Amino acid sequence: MRKIGKNEKLEECKLKRKYIWWGSGGIVLALLVSLVFWGSPWGIWTNKQAFEVYLEEKYGKDFVIEDISFDFFNTRKYNAYAYVKDEPNLLFYVGQNRYTGQTEDGYASEVWSFKAKEEVGPIVEKYYPDHFNYGVSLILPETEPKEVIRADYKKHATVEVGVSLDNIQVNSANSETEIERAFLLLQALKEKGVPLHHFGISYENRTLQLQEEEISRIQSAEDLGEYLVLYRK
């Protein structure tokens, strides 16, 4: 068996040391990349705690923070999703404002949206049990009211209601019926006090779209019929 000489052992030790240095450098580089793109464990933990304190002080409820992350590419800020402990289905955004770094949240908009859908949804379904799909969304105020949870969304936001009936083609045989039930829905929403910003119904071949100022002018099904136009794809 050939004996390994002193110089060969020295070279072997140098080579092993080089591998160790390269390996250590790779680990350090990976950690640095992780800190830059995904934030530090300390930053994630401290911001998670800060978000919890912010929400609990603002709303007086216990919150759970989920999916906290560091957005390197867009805002370079921390953001997360949260929910009230006894309302796990009402998930909303909480995070740092991209310009100021101040904490902000979407709890009010989720609460108001839920209340709006809970109120508007059954009215839509009453007149459109055959609906293909419908949506209820809010146009929120620029500044939040002081009492967000107790505040009535009708006093601070406006509502967009849209019904999709792509499976119905409007023709001379059913146009009067379709306009009549669209008018009944619109009147029911008005009587409920829903502050409409936009009201729309889309059919396979036609569409009916009203903006806020036009909604206030509709007094009859005949008035509404003037807005039913051919759908241009």
Coordinates of N, CA and C in Angstrom, one line a residue:
M1 N 0.9 -1.2 0.0 CA 0.0 0.0 0.0 C 0.9 1.2 0.0
R2 N 0.6 2.2 -0.9 CA 1.4 3.4 -1.0 C 1.1 4.3 0.2
K3 N 2.2 4.8 0.8 CA 2.0 5.7 1.9 C 1.8 7.1 1.4
I4 N 0.9 7.9 2.0 CA 0.6 9.3 1.6 C 1.7 10.2 2.2
G5 N 2.3 10.9 1.4 CA 3.4 11.8 1.8 C 2.9 13.0 2.5
K6 N 3.8 13.7 3.1 CA 3.5 14.9 3.9 C 2.8 16.0 3.1
N7 N 3.4 16.2 1.9 CA 2.9 17.2 1.0 C 1.5 16.9 0.5
E8 N 1.2 15.6 0.2 CA -0.1 15.2 -0.2 C -1.1 15.4 0.9
K9 N -0.7 15.1 2.1 CA -1.7 15.3 3.2 C -2.0 16.8 3.4
L10 N -1.0 17.6 3.2 CA -1.1 19.0 3.3 C -2.1 19.5 2.2
E11 N -2.0 19.1 1.0 CA -2.9 19.5 -0.1 C -4.3 19.0 0.2
E12 N -4.4 17.8 0.7 CA -5.7 17.2 1.1 C -6.4 18.1 2.1
C13 N -5.6 18.5 3.1 CA -6.2 19.4 4.2 C -6.7 20.7 3.6
K14 N -5.8 21.3 2.7 CA -6.2 22.6 2.1 C -7.5 22.4 1.3
L15 N -7.6 21.3 0.5 CA -8.8 21.1 -0.3 C -10.0 20.9 0.6
K16 N -9.9 20.2 1.7 CA -11.1 20.1 2.6 C -11.5 21.4 3.2
R17 N -10.4 22.2 3.6 CA -10.7 23.5 4.1 C -11.4 24.4 3.1
K18 N -11.0 24.3 1.8 CA -11.7 25.1 0.8 C -13.1 24.7 0.6
Y19 N -13.4 23.4 0.7 CA -14.8 22.9 0.6 C -15.6 23.4 1.8
I20 N -15.0 23.4 3.0 CA -15.7 23.9 4.2 C -16.0 25.4 4.0
W21 N -15.0 26.2 3.5 CA -15.3 27.6 3.3 C -16.4 27.9 2.3
W22 N -16.3 27.1 1.2 CA -17.3 27.3 0.1 C -18.7 26.9 0.7
G23 N -18.8 25.8 1.4 CA -20.1 25.4 2.0 C -20.6 26.4 3.0
S24 N -19.7 26.9 3.8 CA -20.1 27.9 4.8 C -20.6 29.2 4.1
G25 N -19.9 29.6 3.0 CA -20.3 30.8 2.3 C -21.6 30.6 1.6
G26 N -21.9 29.4 1.1 CA -23.2 29.1 0.5 C -24.3 29.2 1.5
I27 N -24.1 28.7 2.7 CA -25.1 28.8 3.7 C -25.4 30.2 4.1
V28 N -24.3 31.0 4.3 CA -24.5 32.4 4.6 C -25.2 33.2 3.5
L29 N -24.8 32.9 2.3 CA -25.5 33.5 1.1 C -27.0 33.2 1.1
A30 N -27.3 31.9 1.3 CA -28.7 31.5 1.3 C -29.5 32.2 2.4
L31 N -28.8 32.3 3.6 CA -29.5 33.0 4.7 C -29.7 34.5 4.4
L32 N -28.7 35.1 3.7 CA -28.9 36.5 3.4 C -30.0 36.7 2.3
V33 N -30.0 35.8 1.3 CA -31.1 35.9 0.3 C -32.5 35.7 1.0
S34 N -32.5 34.8 1.9 CA -33.8 34.5 2.7 C -34.2 35.7 3.4
L35 N -33.3 36.4 4.1 CA -33.6 37.6 4.9 C -34.1 38.7 4.0
V36 N -33.5 38.8 2.8 CA -33.8 39.9 1.9 C -35.2 39.7 1.3
F37 N -35.5 38.5 0.8 CA -36.7 38.2 0.1 C -37.9 37.8 1.0
W38 N -37.6 37.2 2.1 CA -38.8 36.7 3.0 C -38.8 37.3 4.4
G39 N -37.8 38.2 4.7 CA -37.8 38.8 6.0 C -37.2 37.9 7.0
S40 N -36.8 38.5 8.1 CA -36.1 37.7 9.2 C -37.1 37.1 10.1
P41 N -36.8 36.0 10.7 CA -37.7 35.4 11.7 C -38.1 36.4 12.8
W42 N -37.1 37.2 13.2 CA -37.4 38.2 14.2 C -38.4 39.3 13.7
G43 N -38.2 39.7 12.4 CA -39.1 40.7 11.9 C -40.5 40.1 11.7
I44 N -40.6 38.9 11.3 CA -42.0 38.2 11.2 C -42.6 38.1 12.5
W45 N -41.9 37.7 13.6 CA -42.5 37.6 14.9 C -42.9 38.9 15.5
T46 N -42.0 39.9 15.4 CA -42.3 41.2 16.0 C -43.5 41.9 15.3
N47 N -43.6 41.8 14.0 CA -44.7 42.4 13.2 C -46.0 41.6 13.5
K48 N -45.9 40.3 13.6 CA -47.1 39.6 14.0 C -47.7 40.0 15.3
Q49 N -46.8 40.2 16.3 CA -47.2 40.7 17.6 C -47.8 42.2 17.4
A50 N -47.1 43.0 16.6 CA -47.6 44.4 16.5 C -48.9 44.4 15.8
F51 N -49.2 43.5 14.8 CA -50.5 43.5 14.1 C -51.6 43.1 15.1
E52 N -51.3 42.1 16.0 CA -52.3 41.7 17.0 C -52.7 42.8 17.9
V53 N -51.6 43.5 18.4 CA -51.9 44.6 19.4 C -52.7 45.7 18.7
Y54 N -52.3 46.0 17.4 CA -53.0 47.1 16.7 C -54.5 46.8 16.5
L55 N -54.8 45.5 16.1 CA -56.2 45.1 15.9 C -57.0 45.1 17.2
E56 N -56.4 44.5 18.2 CA -57.1 44.4 19.5 C -57.4 45.8 20.1
E57 N -56.4 46.7 20.0 CA -56.6 48.0 20.5 C -57.7 48.8 19.7
K58 N -57.7 48.6 18.4 CA -58.6 49.3 17.5 C -60.0 48.8 17.7
Y59 N -60.2 47.5 17.8 CA -61.6 46.9 17.7 C -62.0 46.3 19.0
G60 N -61.1 46.1 20.0 CA -61.5 45.5 21.3 C -61.9 44.1 21.2
K61 N -61.3 43.3 20.2 CA -61.6 41.9 20.1 C -60.3 41.1 20.0
D62 N -60.3 39.8 20.2 CA -59.2 39.0 20.0 C -59.0 38.5 18.6
F63 N -57.9 38.7 18.0 CA -57.6 38.3 16.6 C -56.5 37.3 16.5
V64 N -56.6 36.5 15.4 CA -55.6 35.5 15.0 C -54.9 36.0 13.7
I65 N -53.6 36.0 13.8 CA -52.8 36.5 12.6 C -52.4 35.2 11.8
E66 N -52.7 35.2 10.5 CA -52.3 34.1 9.6 C -51.5 34.6 8.5
D67 N -50.6 33.7 7.9 CA -49.9 33.9 6.7 C -49.2 35.2 6.6
I68 N -48.4 35.5 7.7 CA -47.6 36.7 7.6 C -46.4 36.5 6.7
S69 N -46.1 37.5 5.9 CA -45.0 37.4 5.0 C -44.4 38.8 4.7
F70 N -43.2 38.8 4.1 CA -42.5 40.0 3.7 C -42.6 40.1 2.2
D71 N -43.2 41.2 1.7 CA -43.4 41.4 0.3 C -42.2 42.2 -0.3
F72 N -41.2 41.5 -0.7 CA -39.9 42.1 -1.2 C -40.2 42.8 -2.6
F73 N -40.8 42.2 -3.5 CA -40.9 42.7 -4.9 C -41.8 43.9 -5.0
N74 N -42.9 44.0 -4.2 CA -43.9 45.1 -4.4 C -43.7 46.2 -3.4
T75 N -43.8 45.9 -2.1 CA -43.9 46.9 -1.1 C -42.7 47.0 -0.2
R76 N -42.0 45.8 -0.1 CA -40.9 45.7 0.9 C -41.4 45.9 2.3
K77 N -42.6 45.5 2.6 CA -43.2 45.6 3.9 C -43.8 44.3 4.3
Y78 N -44.2 44.2 5.6 CA -44.8 42.9 6.1 C -46.3 43.1 6.0
N79 N -47.0 42.0 5.6 CA -48.4 41.9 5.5 C -48.9 40.5 5.9
A80 N -50.2 40.4 6.2 CA -50.7 39.2 6.7 C -52.2 39.2 6.5
Y81 N -52.8 38.0 6.9 CA -54.3 37.9 6.9 C -54.7 37.6 8.4
A82 N -55.8 38.0 8.8 CA -56.3 37.9 10.2 C -57.8 37.6 10.2
Y83 N -58.2 37.1 11.4 CA -59.6 37.0 11.6 C -59.9 37.0 13.1
V84 N -61.1 37.4 13.5 CA -61.5 37.4 14.9 C -61.7 36.0 15.3
K85 N -61.2 35.7 16.5 CA -61.2 34.3 17.0 C -62.5 33.6 16.9
D86 N -63.6 34.3 17.1 CA -64.9 33.6 17.0 C -65.6 33.9 15.7
E87 N -64.8 34.4 14.7 CA -65.3 34.6 13.3 C -64.3 34.2 12.3
P88 N -63.9 32.9 12.3 CA -62.8 32.4 11.5 C -63.1 32.5 10.0
N89 N -64.4 32.6 9.6 CA -64.7 32.7 8.1 C -64.5 34.1 7.6
L90 N -64.4 35.1 8.4 CA -64.3 36.5 8.0 C -62.8 36.9 8.0
L91 N -62.1 36.5 6.9 CA -60.7 36.7 6.8 C -60.4 38.1 6.1
F92 N -59.5 38.8 6.6 CA -59.2 40.1 6.0 C -57.7 40.5 6.1
Y93 N -57.3 41.5 5.3 CA -55.9 41.9 5.2 C -55.5 42.8 6.4
V94 N -54.3 42.6 6.8 CA -53.7 43.6 7.7 C -52.2 43.7 7.4
G95 N -51.6 44.9 7.4 CA -50.2 45.0 7.0 C -49.8 46.4 7.0
Q96 N -48.5 46.6 6.6 CA -47.9 47.9 6.6 C -48.2 48.7 5.3
N97 N -48.5 49.9 5.4 CA -48.7 50.7 4.2 C -47.4 50.9 3.5
R98 N -47.5 50.7 2.1 CA -46.2 50.7 1.3 C -45.5 52.0 1.3
Y99 N -46.2 53.1 1.6 CA -45.6 54.4 1.6 C -45.2 54.9 2.9
T100 N -46.1 54.7 3.9 CA -45.8 55.3 5.3 C -45.3 54.3 6.2
G101 N -45.5 53.0 6.0 CA -45.1 51.9 6.9 C -46.0 51.8 8.1
Q102 N -47.1 52.6 8.1 CA -48.1 52.5 9.2 C -49.0 51.3 9.0
T103 N -49.4 50.7 10.1 CA -50.3 49.5 10.0 C -51.7 49.9 9.5
E104 N -52.2 49.1 8.6 CA -53.6 49.3 8.1 C -54.3 48.0 8.0
D105 N -55.6 48.0 7.9 CA -56.3 46.7 7.8 C -57.6 46.9 7.0
G106 N -58.2 45.7 6.6 CA -59.4 45.7 5.8 C -60.6 45.1 6.6
Y107 N -60.5 45.2 7.9 CA -61.6 44.6 8.7 C -63.0 45.2 8.4
A108 N -63.0 46.6 8.4 CA -64.2 47.3 8.2 C -64.9 46.9 6.9
S109 N -64.0 46.9 5.8 CA -64.6 46.6 4.5 C -65.1 45.2 4.4
E110 N -64.5 44.2 5.1 CA -65.0 42.9 5.1 C -66.3 42.7 5.9
V111 N -66.4 43.4 7.0 CA -67.6 43.4 7.8 C -68.7 44.0 7.1
W112 N -68.5 45.2 6.5 CA -69.5 45.9 5.7 C -69.9 45.1 4.5
S113 N -69.0 44.5 3.8 CA -69.3 43.7 2.6 C -70.1 42.5 3.0
F114 N -69.8 41.9 4.1 CA -70.6 40.7 4.6 C -72.0 41.1 4.9
K115 N -72.2 42.3 5.6 CA -73.5 42.8 5.9 C -74.3 43.1 4.6
A116 N -73.6 43.7 3.7 CA -74.3 44.1 2.4 C -74.7 42.9 1.6
K117 N -73.9 41.9 1.5 CA -74.2 40.7 0.8 C -75.3 39.9 1.6
E118 N -75.3 39.9 2.9 CA -76.3 39.3 3.7 C -77.7 39.9 3.5
E119 N -77.7 41.2 3.2 CA -78.9 42.0 3.0 C -79.4 42.0 1.6
V120 N -78.5 42.2 0.7 CA -78.8 42.3 -0.8 C -79.0 41.0 -1.4
G121 N -78.2 40.0 -1.0 CA -78.3 38.6 -1.7 C -79.7 38.0 -1.7
P122 N -80.4 38.0 -0.6 CA -81.8 37.4 -0.6 C -82.7 38.1 -1.5
I123 N -82.5 39.5 -1.7 CA -83.4 40.3 -2.5 C -83.2 39.9 -4.0
V124 N -81.9 39.8 -4.4 CA -81.6 39.4 -5.7 C -82.1 38.0 -6.0
E125 N -81.9 37.1 -5.1 CA -82.4 35.7 -5.3 C -83.9 35.6 -5.4
K126 N -84.6 36.5 -4.7 CA -86.1 36.5 -4.8 C -86.5 36.7 -6.2
Y127 N -85.9 37.7 -6.9 CA -86.4 38.0 -8.3 C -85.6 37.3 -9.3
Y128 N -84.5 36.7 -9.0 CA -83.7 35.9 -9.9 C -83.3 34.6 -9.3
P129 N -84.3 33.7 -9.1 CA -84.0 32.4 -8.6 C -83.2 31.5 -9.6
D130 N -83.3 32.0 -10.9 CA -82.6 31.3 -12.0 C -81.3 32.0 -12.3
H131 N -80.8 32.8 -11.4 CA -79.6 33.6 -11.7 C -78.4 32.7 -12.0
F132 N -77.6 33.1 -13.0 CA -76.4 32.4 -13.3 C -75.3 32.7 -12.3
N133 N -75.2 34.0 -12.0 CA -74.3 34.5 -11.0 C -74.6 35.9 -10.6
Y134 N -74.3 36.3 -9.4 CA -74.5 37.8 -9.1 C -73.4 38.2 -8.1
G135 N -73.1 39.5 -8.1 CA -72.1 40.0 -7.2 C -72.6 41.3 -6.5
V136 N -72.1 41.4 -5.3 CA -72.4 42.6 -4.5 C -71.0 43.1 -3.9
S137 N -70.7 44.3 -4.3 CA -69.4 44.9 -3.8 C -69.7 46.3 -3.4
L138 N -68.7 46.8 -2.5 CA -68.8 48.1 -1.9 C -67.8 49.1 -2.5
I139 N -68.2 50.4 -2.6 CA -67.3 51.5 -2.8 C -67.1 52.1 -1.5
L140 N -66.0 52.0 -0.9 CA -65.7 52.4 0.4 C -65.3 53.9 0.5
P141 N -65.6 54.5 1.7 CA -65.2 56.0 1.9 C -63.7 56.1 2.0
E142 N -63.2 57.3 1.7 CA -61.7 57.5 1.8 C -61.3 57.5 3.2
T143 N -62.1 57.9 4.2 CA -61.7 57.9 5.6 C -62.7 57.0 6.4
E144 N -62.2 56.2 7.3 CA -63.1 55.3 8.1 C -63.8 56.2 9.2
P145 N -65.1 55.8 9.5 CA -65.8 56.4 10.6 C -65.1 55.9 11.9
K146 N -65.3 56.7 13.0 CA -64.7 56.3 14.2 C -65.2 55.0 14.8
E147 N -66.5 54.8 14.7 CA -67.1 53.5 15.2 C -67.4 52.6 14.0
V148 N -66.4 51.9 13.5 CA -66.4 51.1 12.3 C -67.4 50.0 12.4
I149 N -67.4 49.2 13.5 CA -68.2 48.0 13.6 C -69.6 48.3 13.8
R150 N -69.9 49.4 14.6 CA -71.3 49.8 14.9 C -71.9 50.6 13.7
A151 N -71.0 51.1 12.9 CA -71.5 52.0 11.8 C -72.3 51.2 10.7
D152 N -73.3 51.9 10.2 CA -74.1 51.3 9.2 C -73.4 51.5 7.8
Y153 N -73.1 50.4 7.1 CA -72.4 50.6 5.8 C -73.2 51.5 4.8
K154 N -74.5 51.6 5.0 CA -75.4 52.4 4.1 C -75.1 53.9 4.3
K155 N -74.5 54.3 5.4 CA -74.3 55.7 5.6 C -72.9 56.1 5.2
H156 N -72.0 55.1 4.9 CA -70.6 55.4 4.6 C -70.1 54.8 3.3
A157 N -70.8 53.9 2.7 CA -70.4 53.3 1.5 C -71.5 53.2 0.5
T158 N -71.2 53.0 -0.8 CA -72.2 52.8 -1.8 C -72.0 51.4 -2.4
V159 N -73.0 50.8 -3.0 CA -73.1 49.4 -3.4 C -73.2 49.2 -4.9
E160 N -72.4 48.3 -5.4 CA -72.6 47.8 -6.8 C -73.2 46.5 -6.8
V161 N -74.3 46.3 -7.6 CA -75.0 45.1 -7.7 C -75.0 44.7 -9.2
G162 N -74.5 43.5 -9.5 CA -74.5 43.0 -10.8 C -75.0 41.5 -10.9
V163 N -75.9 41.3 -11.9 CA -76.4 39.9 -12.1 C -76.1 39.5 -13.5
S164 N -75.5 38.2 -13.5 CA -75.1 37.7 -14.8 C -76.1 36.6 -15.2
L165 N -76.7 36.8 -16.4 CA -77.7 35.8 -16.9 C -77.3 35.4 -18.3
D166 N -76.1 34.9 -18.4 CA -75.6 34.5 -19.7 C -76.3 33.4 -20.4
N167 N -77.2 32.7 -19.6 CA -78.0 31.6 -20.2 C -79.3 32.1 -20.7
I168 N -79.6 33.4 -20.6 CA -80.9 33.9 -21.1 C -80.7 34.9 -22.2
Q169 N -81.3 34.6 -23.3 CA -81.3 35.5 -24.5 C -82.6 36.3 -24.5
V170 N -82.4 37.6 -24.5 CA -83.6 38.5 -24.5 C -84.1 38.7 -26.0
N171 N -85.4 38.5 -26.1 CA -86.0 38.7 -27.5 C -87.4 39.3 -27.3
S172 N -88.1 39.4 -28.4 CA -89.4 40.0 -28.3 C -90.4 39.3 -27.5
A173 N -90.1 38.0 -27.3 CA -91.1 37.2 -26.5 C -90.9 37.4 -25.0
N174 N -89.7 37.7 -24.5 CA -89.5 37.8 -23.1 C -88.9 39.1 -22.6
S175 N -88.7 40.1 -23.5 CA -88.0 41.4 -23.1 C -88.9 42.1 -22.1
E176 N -90.2 42.1 -22.3 CA -91.1 42.8 -21.3 C -91.0 42.2 -19.9
T177 N -91.0 40.9 -19.9 CA -90.9 40.2 -18.6 C -89.5 40.5 -17.9
E178 N -88.4 40.4 -18.7 CA -87.1 40.7 -18.1 C -86.9 42.1 -17.6
I179 N -87.5 43.0 -18.3 CA -87.4 44.4 -17.9 C -88.2 44.6 -16.6
E180 N -89.4 44.0 -16.6 CA -90.2 44.2 -15.4 C -89.6 43.6 -14.2
R181 N -89.0 42.4 -14.2 CA -88.4 41.9 -13.0 C -87.1 42.6 -12.6
A182 N -86.4 43.2 -13.6 CA -85.2 44.0 -13.3 C -85.7 45.3 -12.6
F183 N -86.8 45.8 -13.0 CA -87.3 47.0 -12.4 C -87.8 46.7 -10.9
L184 N -88.4 45.6 -10.7 CA -88.9 45.2 -9.4 C -87.7 45.0 -8.5
L185 N -86.6 44.4 -9.0 CA -85.4 44.3 -8.2 C -84.8 45.6 -7.8
L186 N -84.7 46.5 -8.8 CA -84.2 47.8 -8.5 C -85.1 48.6 -7.5
Q187 N -86.4 48.5 -7.6 CA -87.3 49.1 -6.6 C -87.1 48.6 -5.2
A188 N -87.0 47.2 -5.1 CA -86.8 46.6 -3.9 C -85.5 47.0 -3.2
L189 N -84.5 47.2 -3.9 CA -83.2 47.6 -3.4 C -83.3 49.1 -2.9
K190 N -84.0 49.9 -3.7 CA -84.3 51.3 -3.2 C -85.1 51.4 -2.0
E191 N -86.2 50.6 -1.9 CA -87.0 50.6 -0.7 C -86.3 50.1 0.5
K192 N -85.3 49.2 0.3 CA -84.5 48.7 1.4 C -83.4 49.7 1.9
G193 N -83.3 50.8 1.1 CA -82.4 51.9 1.4 C -81.0 51.6 1.0
V194 N -80.8 50.7 0.1 CA -79.4 50.3 -0.4 C -78.9 51.5 -1.2
P195 N -77.8 52.1 -0.9 CA -77.3 53.2 -1.6 C -76.5 52.7 -2.9
L196 N -77.2 52.6 -4.0 CA -76.6 52.0 -5.2 C -75.7 53.0 -5.9
H197 N -74.5 52.5 -6.2 CA -73.5 53.2 -7.0 C -73.6 52.7 -8.5
H198 N -73.9 51.4 -8.6 CA -74.0 50.8 -10.0 C -75.0 49.6 -9.9
F199 N -75.8 49.5 -10.9 CA -76.8 48.4 -11.0 C -76.7 47.9 -12.5
G200 N -76.4 46.6 -12.6 CA -76.3 46.0 -13.9 C -76.8 44.6 -14.0
I201 N -77.3 44.3 -15.2 CA -77.8 42.9 -15.5 C -77.2 42.6 -16.9
S202 N -76.6 41.5 -17.0 CA -76.0 41.0 -18.3 C -76.7 39.8 -18.8
Y203 N -77.2 39.8 -20.0 CA -77.8 38.6 -20.6 C -76.9 38.1 -21.7
E204 N -77.3 37.0 -22.4 CA -76.5 36.4 -23.4 C -76.2 37.4 -24.6
N205 N -77.2 38.2 -24.9 CA -77.1 39.1 -26.0 C -77.4 40.6 -25.7
R206 N -77.8 40.9 -24.5 CA -78.0 42.3 -24.2 C -77.5 42.6 -22.8
T207 N -77.4 43.9 -22.5 CA -76.9 44.3 -21.2 C -77.6 45.5 -20.7
L208 N -77.8 45.7 -19.4 CA -78.5 46.8 -18.8 C -77.5 47.3 -17.7
Q209 N -77.0 48.5 -17.9 CA -76.0 49.1 -16.9 C -76.5 50.5 -16.5
L210 N -76.6 50.7 -15.2 CA -77.0 52.0 -14.7 C -76.0 52.5 -13.7
Q211 N -75.6 53.8 -13.8 CA -74.8 54.5 -12.9 C -75.6 55.2 -11.8
E212 N -75.0 55.7 -10.8 CA -75.7 56.3 -9.7 C -76.7 57.3 -10.1
E213 N -76.3 58.3 -10.9 CA -77.2 59.3 -11.3 C -78.4 58.9 -12.2
E214 N -78.1 57.8 -12.9 CA -79.2 57.2 -13.8 C -80.2 56.4 -13.0
I215 N -79.7 55.8 -11.9 CA -80.6 55.0 -11.0 C -81.7 55.9 -10.4
S216 N -81.3 57.0 -10.0 CA -82.3 57.9 -9.4 C -83.4 58.4 -10.3
R217 N -83.1 58.3 -11.6 CA -84.1 58.8 -12.6 C -85.1 57.7 -13.0
I218 N -84.9 56.5 -12.6 CA -85.8 55.4 -13.0 C -87.0 55.4 -12.2
Q219 N -88.1 55.6 -12.8 CA -89.4 55.6 -12.1 C -90.4 54.5 -12.5
S220 N -90.1 53.9 -13.7 CA -90.9 52.8 -14.2 C -90.1 51.8 -15.0
A221 N -90.8 50.7 -15.4 CA -90.2 49.7 -16.2 C -89.8 50.3 -17.6
E222 N -90.7 51.2 -18.0 CA -90.5 51.8 -19.3 C -89.2 52.6 -19.3
D223 N -88.9 53.3 -18.2 CA -87.7 54.1 -18.1 C -86.5 53.2 -18.1
L224 N -86.6 52.1 -17.5 CA -85.5 51.1 -17.4 C -85.2 50.5 -18.7
G225 N -86.3 50.2 -19.5 CA -86.1 49.6 -20.8 C -85.3 50.4 -21.8
E226 N -85.2 51.7 -21.6 CA -84.3 52.5 -22.5 C -82.9 52.2 -22.3
Y227 N -82.5 51.5 -21.2 CA -81.1 51.2 -21.0 C -80.7 49.8 -21.4
L228 N -81.7 49.1 -21.9 CA -81.4 47.7 -22.3 C -80.8 47.8 -23.7
V229 N -79.6 47.5 -23.9 CA -78.9 47.6 -25.2 C -78.3 46.3 -25.6
L230 N -77.9 46.2 -26.9 CA -77.2 45.0 -27.4 C -75.9 44.9 -26.8
Y231 N -75.5 43.7 -26.4 CA -74.2 43.4 -25.8 C -73.2 43.2 -26.9
R232 N -72.2 44.1 -26.8 CA -71.1 44.0 -27.8 C -69.9 43.3 -27.2
K233 N -69.6 42.1 -27.7 CA -68.5 41.3 -27.2 C -67.2 41.8 -27.8

